[in-house]
Amino acid sequence: MSRLSRLGGFVLVMCLGAGGVAQAANVTLAWDPSSDPSVTGYNLYWGNLPGSYVSSLNVGNVTQAAIGGLTDGMPYYFVVRAYNSSGALSGPSVEVSKRVGVPSAVRGDFTGDFRSDVGVFRPSTGTWYISGIGAISFGGAGDVPVIGDYDGDGRADIAVFRPSTGAWYIVPSKTWSGVSYTWGGNGDIPVPGDYDGDGKTDIAIFRPSNSTWFILKSTTQAGVAVVFGGGGDVPVQGDYDGDGITDIAIFRPSTSAWYISRSATGTSTSMVWGGGGDLPVPGDYDGDGKTDIAIFRPSSSVWYIVGSGNGAMITVAFGGGGDIPVPGDYDRDGKTDIAIFRPSASTWYIGNSSGGTTVIAFGGGGDIPIIKVN
């Protein structure tokens, strides 16, 4: 019996149930039909750890089904398998995952429409220009844009990190009332992410001088220090195991190695991917809920991506010399799109994963794209 028709086709399309922990939540899952004509139905399998599925449901011969009775605040991992009239099962689909009942904002989505927005920060005037919103004055020269969903409302918040003072200035979209924190200092690299899985971006920095990550968790407002990495490493934090928690991770240009501390299992993994001069551009390019290892090679304008679902390599020529990679989900299909900002022309080029290329003139010389990865 054949495997499912397209391993990357199993897609989490909806997540319902927002309350607190220990409440029931529902998810709706959809997948591509098997190409095997003998298929008579599908089984869904799920559990709380990658590769471990303790529950199952026979959903019949449909390609969409709802799973209820899940616990808010818990991560879930899903696969689907087809079966025939004899009960023989196909191999499992690509695993997809989601922390249910917790808001999850699309990177760079300031309007709440589940699309990354085109936008730049202009240090010379301290002005943000965001498509669909307009111009907002916030910050100044030397500030680093550190967008994130700091208030957990499913929308990105305007925020800057000021290296000279170690101050973070944030404008939560829920209230539009600015708040500030002092966390870090000169030489530190801001690494915001949801390190505690509560749906809110946490303030965090990576200190190259001692290879330490300092994280201020939003759930407790308590600081955590973790030693991970070394001198010259580039932080590449992301949710590589799909549990809804940002994993501490670094890319080491000198050896082209990626080192990832996985929150789901408490283990560290490594992989060699890339080379000298490459720029790390992690993102969920296959839409399985997990961050994929990826690099952009400026010398050849090629993107090299390793799909977390099946380990397949994707190679795409997109961009040119001097371009800044700005991957994001611009077409709202749940997958990270390959994209670049070209400062010389003040133009964005977006290779939509759903098909086609979008070209947008936005920004100017000296502007910093606010969705910039590194």
Coordinates of C-alpha atoms in Angstrom, one line a residue:
M1 CA 0.0 0.0 0.0
S2 CA 1.4 3.4 -0.9
R3 CA 2.3 6.2 1.4
L4 CA 0.1 9.3 1.5
S5 CA 0.2 11.1 -1.8
R6 CA 2.2 14.1 -0.6
L7 CA 4.0 14.0 2.7
G8 CA 4.0 17.8 3.1
G9 CA 0.2 18.0 2.5
F10 CA -0.9 17.3 6.0
V11 CA -1.7 20.7 7.4
L12 CA -3.0 22.0 10.6
V13 CA -5.7 24.5 9.5
M14 CA -7.4 25.7 12.6
C15 CA -7.0 25.8 16.4
L16 CA -9.9 26.6 18.7
G17 CA -10.2 26.9 22.5
A18 CA -8.4 29.7 24.1
G19 CA -9.0 29.6 27.9
G20 CA -6.6 28.6 30.7
V21 CA -4.8 25.4 31.3
A22 CA -6.8 22.3 32.0
Q23 CA -9.7 23.4 29.8
A24 CA -10.9 21.4 26.7
A25 CA -9.6 22.6 23.3
N26 CA -10.3 21.5 19.7
V27 CA -8.2 21.4 16.6
T28 CA -9.3 20.8 13.0
L29 CA -6.8 19.0 10.8
A30 CA -6.8 18.7 7.0
W31 CA -4.6 16.6 4.6
D32 CA -4.3 15.7 1.0
P33 CA -6.0 12.5 -0.1
S34 CA -3.9 9.4 -0.8
S35 CA -3.3 8.6 -4.5
D36 CA -3.8 4.9 -3.8
P37 CA -7.3 3.9 -5.2
S38 CA -7.6 1.2 -2.6
V39 CA -7.8 3.6 0.3
T40 CA -11.1 3.5 2.1
G41 CA -10.3 5.8 5.1
Y42 CA -7.9 7.4 7.4
N43 CA -6.7 7.2 11.0
L44 CA -5.5 10.2 13.0
Y45 CA -2.9 9.7 15.7
W46 CA -1.7 12.2 18.3
G47 CA 0.3 12.7 21.5
N48 CA 2.2 15.2 23.6
L49 CA 5.7 14.3 22.4
P50 CA 7.4 14.2 18.9
G51 CA 7.0 10.7 17.4
S52 CA 4.8 9.5 20.3
Y53 CA 1.1 9.0 19.6
V54 CA -0.9 7.6 22.4
S55 CA -4.4 8.5 21.0
S56 CA -6.0 7.7 17.7
L57 CA -9.3 8.1 15.9
N58 CA -10.7 6.5 12.8
V59 CA -12.3 9.4 10.9
G60 CA -13.5 7.5 7.8
N61 CA -12.9 8.4 4.2
V62 CA -12.6 12.2 4.6
T63 CA -9.7 14.6 4.4
Q64 CA -10.6 16.8 7.3
A65 CA -11.5 16.1 10.9
A66 CA -11.8 17.7 14.3
I67 CA -10.1 16.4 17.4
G68 CA -11.7 17.5 20.7
G69 CA -11.0 17.2 24.4
L70 CA -7.4 18.4 24.2
T71 CA -5.9 20.3 27.1
D72 CA -5.2 24.0 26.7
G73 CA -1.6 25.0 27.0
M74 CA -0.2 21.5 26.0
P75 CA 1.7 20.7 22.8
Y76 CA 0.2 18.1 20.5
Y77 CA 1.8 16.2 17.6
F78 CA -0.3 14.7 14.9
V79 CA 0.1 12.3 11.9
V80 CA -2.5 10.6 9.6
R81 CA -2.3 7.2 8.0
A82 CA -4.5 5.8 5.3
Y83 CA -6.0 2.3 5.3
N84 CA -7.7 -0.1 2.9
S85 CA -10.6 -2.5 3.2
S86 CA -8.2 -5.2 4.5
G87 CA -7.1 -2.9 7.3
A88 CA -3.5 -2.4 5.9
L89 CA -2.1 0.9 6.9
S90 CA 0.1 3.3 4.9
G91 CA 3.1 4.9 6.3
P92 CA 2.5 8.0 8.5
S93 CA 2.3 11.5 7.0
V94 CA 4.6 14.2 8.0
E95 CA 4.1 15.1 11.7
V96 CA 2.6 18.5 12.4
S97 CA 2.4 20.1 15.8
K98 CA 0.7 22.9 17.8
R99 CA 0.5 24.1 21.3
V100 CA -3.3 24.3 21.6
G101 CA -5.3 27.1 23.3
V102 CA -2.3 29.5 23.2
P103 CA -2.3 32.4 20.7
S104 CA 0.4 32.2 18.1
A105 CA 1.1 35.4 16.1
V106 CA 2.5 35.3 12.6
R107 CA 5.9 36.9 12.5
G108 CA 5.6 40.6 11.4
D109 CA 1.7 40.5 11.5
F110 CA 0.7 43.9 13.0
T111 CA -2.9 43.8 11.8
G112 CA -4.0 40.4 13.0
D113 CA -4.8 39.0 9.6
F114 CA -2.3 36.1 9.9
R115 CA 0.0 37.6 7.2
S116 CA 3.4 39.1 7.6
D117 CA 3.3 42.8 6.9
V118 CA 5.9 44.6 4.8
G119 CA 7.6 47.3 7.0
V120 CA 10.8 49.1 7.7
F121 CA 12.3 51.1 10.6
R122 CA 14.1 54.3 9.7
P123 CA 16.8 55.0 12.3
S124 CA 17.6 58.4 11.0
T125 CA 14.1 59.7 12.0
G126 CA 13.0 57.0 14.5
T127 CA 10.0 56.2 12.3
W128 CA 8.3 52.9 11.5
Y129 CA 6.6 52.5 8.2
I130 CA 4.2 49.5 8.1
S131 CA 2.0 48.6 5.1
G132 CA -1.6 49.0 6.0
I133 CA -0.8 51.0 9.2
G134 CA 1.2 54.0 8.1
A135 CA 4.0 55.9 9.8
I136 CA 4.7 55.7 13.6
S137 CA 7.5 57.5 15.4
F138 CA 9.1 55.3 18.0
G139 CA 12.8 54.9 18.7
G140 CA 15.9 56.5 17.3
A141 CA 19.4 56.1 15.8
G142 CA 21.2 53.1 17.1
D143 CA 18.0 51.3 18.2
V144 CA 17.4 47.8 17.0
P145 CA 13.8 46.7 16.0
V146 CA 12.7 43.7 18.1
I147 CA 9.2 43.0 17.0
G148 CA 7.2 40.4 18.8
D149 CA 3.8 39.6 20.3
Y150 CA 4.6 40.8 23.8
D151 CA 1.0 41.1 25.0
G152 CA -0.3 37.8 23.6
D153 CA -3.1 39.3 21.4
G154 CA -2.0 37.6 18.2
R155 CA -0.5 40.7 16.7
A156 CA 3.1 42.0 16.5
D157 CA 4.1 44.9 18.7
I158 CA 6.4 47.7 17.8
A159 CA 9.5 47.5 19.9
V160 CA 13.2 48.5 20.0
F161 CA 16.3 47.5 21.9
R162 CA 18.7 50.3 22.7
P163 CA 22.2 48.7 23.0
S164 CA 23.8 51.8 24.6
T165 CA 21.6 51.5 27.7
G166 CA 20.3 47.9 27.5
A167 CA 16.7 49.3 27.4
W168 CA 13.7 47.7 25.7
Y169 CA 10.9 50.0 24.6
I170 CA 7.7 48.3 23.6
V171 CA 4.3 49.5 22.4
P172 CA 1.8 46.7 23.1
S173 CA -0.9 46.6 20.3
K174 CA -3.6 45.8 22.9
T175 CA -3.2 49.1 24.8
W176 CA -0.8 51.3 22.7
S177 CA 0.7 52.4 26.0
G178 CA 4.5 52.2 25.9
V179 CA 6.4 50.1 28.5
S180 CA 10.1 49.8 29.1
Y181 CA 12.5 47.3 30.6
T182 CA 16.3 47.3 31.2
W183 CA 17.6 43.9 30.1
G184 CA 21.1 43.5 28.6
G185 CA 23.7 46.0 27.5
N186 CA 26.2 47.1 24.9
G187 CA 27.5 44.1 22.8
D188 CA 24.5 41.9 23.6
I189 CA 22.3 40.6 20.8
P190 CA 18.5 40.7 21.3
V191 CA 16.8 37.3 20.9
P192 CA 13.1 37.7 21.6
G193 CA 11.0 34.6 21.6
D194 CA 8.3 32.7 23.5
Y195 CA 10.6 30.7 25.8
D196 CA 7.8 29.7 28.2
G197 CA 5.0 28.8 25.8
D198 CA 2.4 31.2 27.0
G199 CA 1.8 32.9 23.7
K200 CA 3.7 36.0 24.6
T201 CA 7.1 37.1 23.3
D202 CA 9.8 37.2 26.1
I203 CA 12.5 39.7 26.4
A204 CA 15.9 38.0 25.9
I205 CA 19.5 38.7 24.9
F206 CA 22.5 36.6 23.9
R207 CA 25.8 37.7 25.3
P208 CA 28.6 36.6 23.0
S209 CA 31.4 37.5 25.5
N210 CA 30.3 34.6 27.8
S211 CA 28.0 32.6 25.5
T212 CA 25.1 33.2 27.8
W213 CA 21.4 33.6 27.1
F214 CA 19.5 35.8 29.5
I215 CA 15.7 35.4 29.3
L216 CA 13.0 37.3 31.1
K217 CA 10.0 35.0 31.1
S218 CA 6.6 36.7 30.8
T219 CA 4.8 34.1 32.9
T220 CA 6.8 34.7 36.0
Q221 CA 8.8 37.9 35.3
A222 CA 11.8 35.8 36.5
G223 CA 15.2 35.9 34.8
V224 CA 16.8 32.7 33.5
A225 CA 20.5 32.4 32.4
V226 CA 21.6 29.6 30.0
V227 CA 25.1 29.0 28.7
F228 CA 24.8 27.8 25.1
G229 CA 27.1 28.6 22.1
G230 CA 30.4 30.4 21.8
G231 CA 32.3 33.3 20.5
G232 CA 31.4 34.2 16.9
D233 CA 28.1 32.2 17.0
V234 CA 24.9 33.6 15.5
P235 CA 21.7 33.1 17.5
V236 CA 19.0 31.4 15.5
Q237 CA 16.2 30.8 18.1
G238 CA 13.1 29.1 16.8
D239 CA 10.6 26.4 17.6
Y240 CA 12.5 23.5 16.0
D241 CA 10.5 20.7 17.8
G242 CA 7.0 22.2 17.4
D243 CA 6.0 22.3 21.0
G244 CA 5.1 26.0 21.0
I245 CA 8.2 27.0 22.9
T246 CA 11.2 28.9 21.4
D247 CA 14.3 26.8 21.4
I248 CA 17.7 28.2 22.2
A249 CA 19.9 27.7 19.1
I250 CA 23.0 29.0 17.4
F251 CA 24.6 28.9 13.9
R252 CA 28.4 28.7 14.0
P253 CA 29.8 30.3 10.8
S254 CA 33.3 28.9 11.3
T255 CA 32.1 25.3 11.0
S256 CA 28.7 25.8 9.4
A257 CA 27.2 23.9 12.3
W258 CA 23.8 24.4 13.9
Y259 CA 23.3 23.6 17.6
I260 CA 19.8 23.4 19.0
S261 CA 18.6 22.9 22.5
R262 CA 15.2 21.3 22.1
S263 CA 12.7 22.2 24.8
A264 CA 10.3 19.3 24.1
T265 CA 12.9 16.6 25.0
G266 CA 15.6 18.6 27.0
T267 CA 18.2 17.3 24.5
S268 CA 20.6 19.1 22.2
T269 CA 21.1 18.3 18.5
S270 CA 23.5 19.5 15.9
M271 CA 23.7 19.6 12.1
V272 CA 26.2 21.0 9.6
W273 CA 24.3 23.1 7.0
G274 CA 25.7 26.1 5.1
G275 CA 29.2 27.6 4.7
G276 CA 31.3 30.7 5.0
G277 CA 29.4 33.9 4.2
D278 CA 26.0 32.2 4.4
L279 CA 23.2 33.9 6.3
P280 CA 20.9 31.7 8.5
V281 CA 17.2 32.1 7.7
P282 CA 15.3 29.7 9.9
G283 CA 11.5 29.5 9.3
D284 CA 8.6 27.0 8.9
Y285 CA 8.9 26.6 5.1
D286 CA 6.9 23.3 5.0
G287 CA 4.1 24.4 7.3
D288 CA 4.4 21.5 9.8
G289 CA 4.6 23.8 12.9
K290 CA 8.3 23.4 13.3
T291 CA 11.2 25.7 12.4
D292 CA 13.3 24.5 9.5
I293 CA 17.1 24.9 9.3
A294 CA 17.9 27.2 6.3
I295 CA 20.5 29.5 4.9
F296 CA 20.7 32.2 2.2
R297 CA 23.9 32.3 0.2
P298 CA 24.5 35.9 -0.9
S299 CA 27.3 35.0 -3.3
S300 CA 24.9 32.9 -5.4
S301 CA 21.6 34.2 -4.2
V302 CA 20.5 30.7 -3.4
W303 CA 18.3 29.5 -0.5
Y304 CA 19.1 26.1 1.0
I305 CA 16.4 24.7 3.2
V306 CA 16.0 21.4 5.1
G307 CA 12.4 20.5 5.6
S308 CA 11.8 19.4 9.2
G309 CA 9.0 17.1 8.1
N310 CA 10.9 14.7 5.9
G311 CA 14.5 16.0 5.8
A312 CA 14.3 16.8 2.1
M313 CA 16.5 19.6 0.8
I314 CA 14.9 22.5 -1.0
T315 CA 17.1 24.7 -3.2
V316 CA 15.7 28.0 -4.6
A317 CA 17.6 30.8 -6.4
F318 CA 15.9 34.0 -5.3
G319 CA 17.5 37.4 -4.7
G320 CA 20.8 39.0 -5.5
G321 CA 23.9 40.6 -4.1
G322 CA 23.2 43.2 -1.4
D323 CA 19.7 41.8 -0.7
I324 CA 18.5 41.3 2.8
P325 CA 16.5 38.1 3.5
V326 CA 13.1 38.8 5.1
P327 CA 11.3 35.4 5.2
G328 CA 7.7 35.5 6.5
D329 CA 4.2 34.2 5.8
Y330 CA 3.0 36.8 3.4
D331 CA 0.3 34.8 1.7
R332 CA -1.4 33.3 4.8
D333 CA -0.9 29.7 4.0
G334 CA 0.9 28.7 7.2
K335 CA 4.3 28.4 5.5
T336 CA 7.2 30.7 5.6
D337 CA 7.8 32.4 2.2
I338 CA 11.2 33.1 0.7
A339 CA 11.6 36.9 0.5
I340 CA 14.2 39.6 0.2
F341 CA 14.4 43.4 0.7
R342 CA 16.6 45.2 -1.9
P343 CA 17.9 48.4 -0.3
S344 CA 19.3 49.7 -3.6
A345 CA 15.8 49.8 -5.1
S346 CA 13.8 50.0 -1.9
T347 CA 11.8 47.0 -3.1
W348 CA 10.5 43.8 -1.6
Y349 CA 10.5 40.5 -3.6
I350 CA 8.3 37.8 -2.1
G351 CA 8.3 34.2 -3.5
N352 CA 4.9 33.0 -2.2
S353 CA 4.8 29.4 -1.2
S354 CA 1.2 29.3 -2.6
G355 CA 2.6 30.4 -6.0
G356 CA 3.8 33.5 -7.8
T357 CA 6.1 36.3 -6.9
T358 CA 5.0 39.6 -5.3
V359 CA 7.0 42.8 -5.9
I360 CA 6.4 45.7 -3.6
A361 CA 8.1 49.1 -3.6
F362 CA 8.4 50.0 0.1
G363 CA 11.1 51.8 2.2
G364 CA 14.3 53.6 1.3
G365 CA 18.0 53.7 1.6
G366 CA 19.2 53.1 5.2
D367 CA 16.0 51.6 6.3
I368 CA 16.0 48.3 8.3
P369 CA 13.3 45.8 7.4
I370 CA 11.5 45.0 10.6
I371 CA 11.1 41.3 9.8
K372 CA 14.8 40.9 9.3
V373 CA 16.0 37.6 10.7
N374 CA 19.6 38.5 11.6

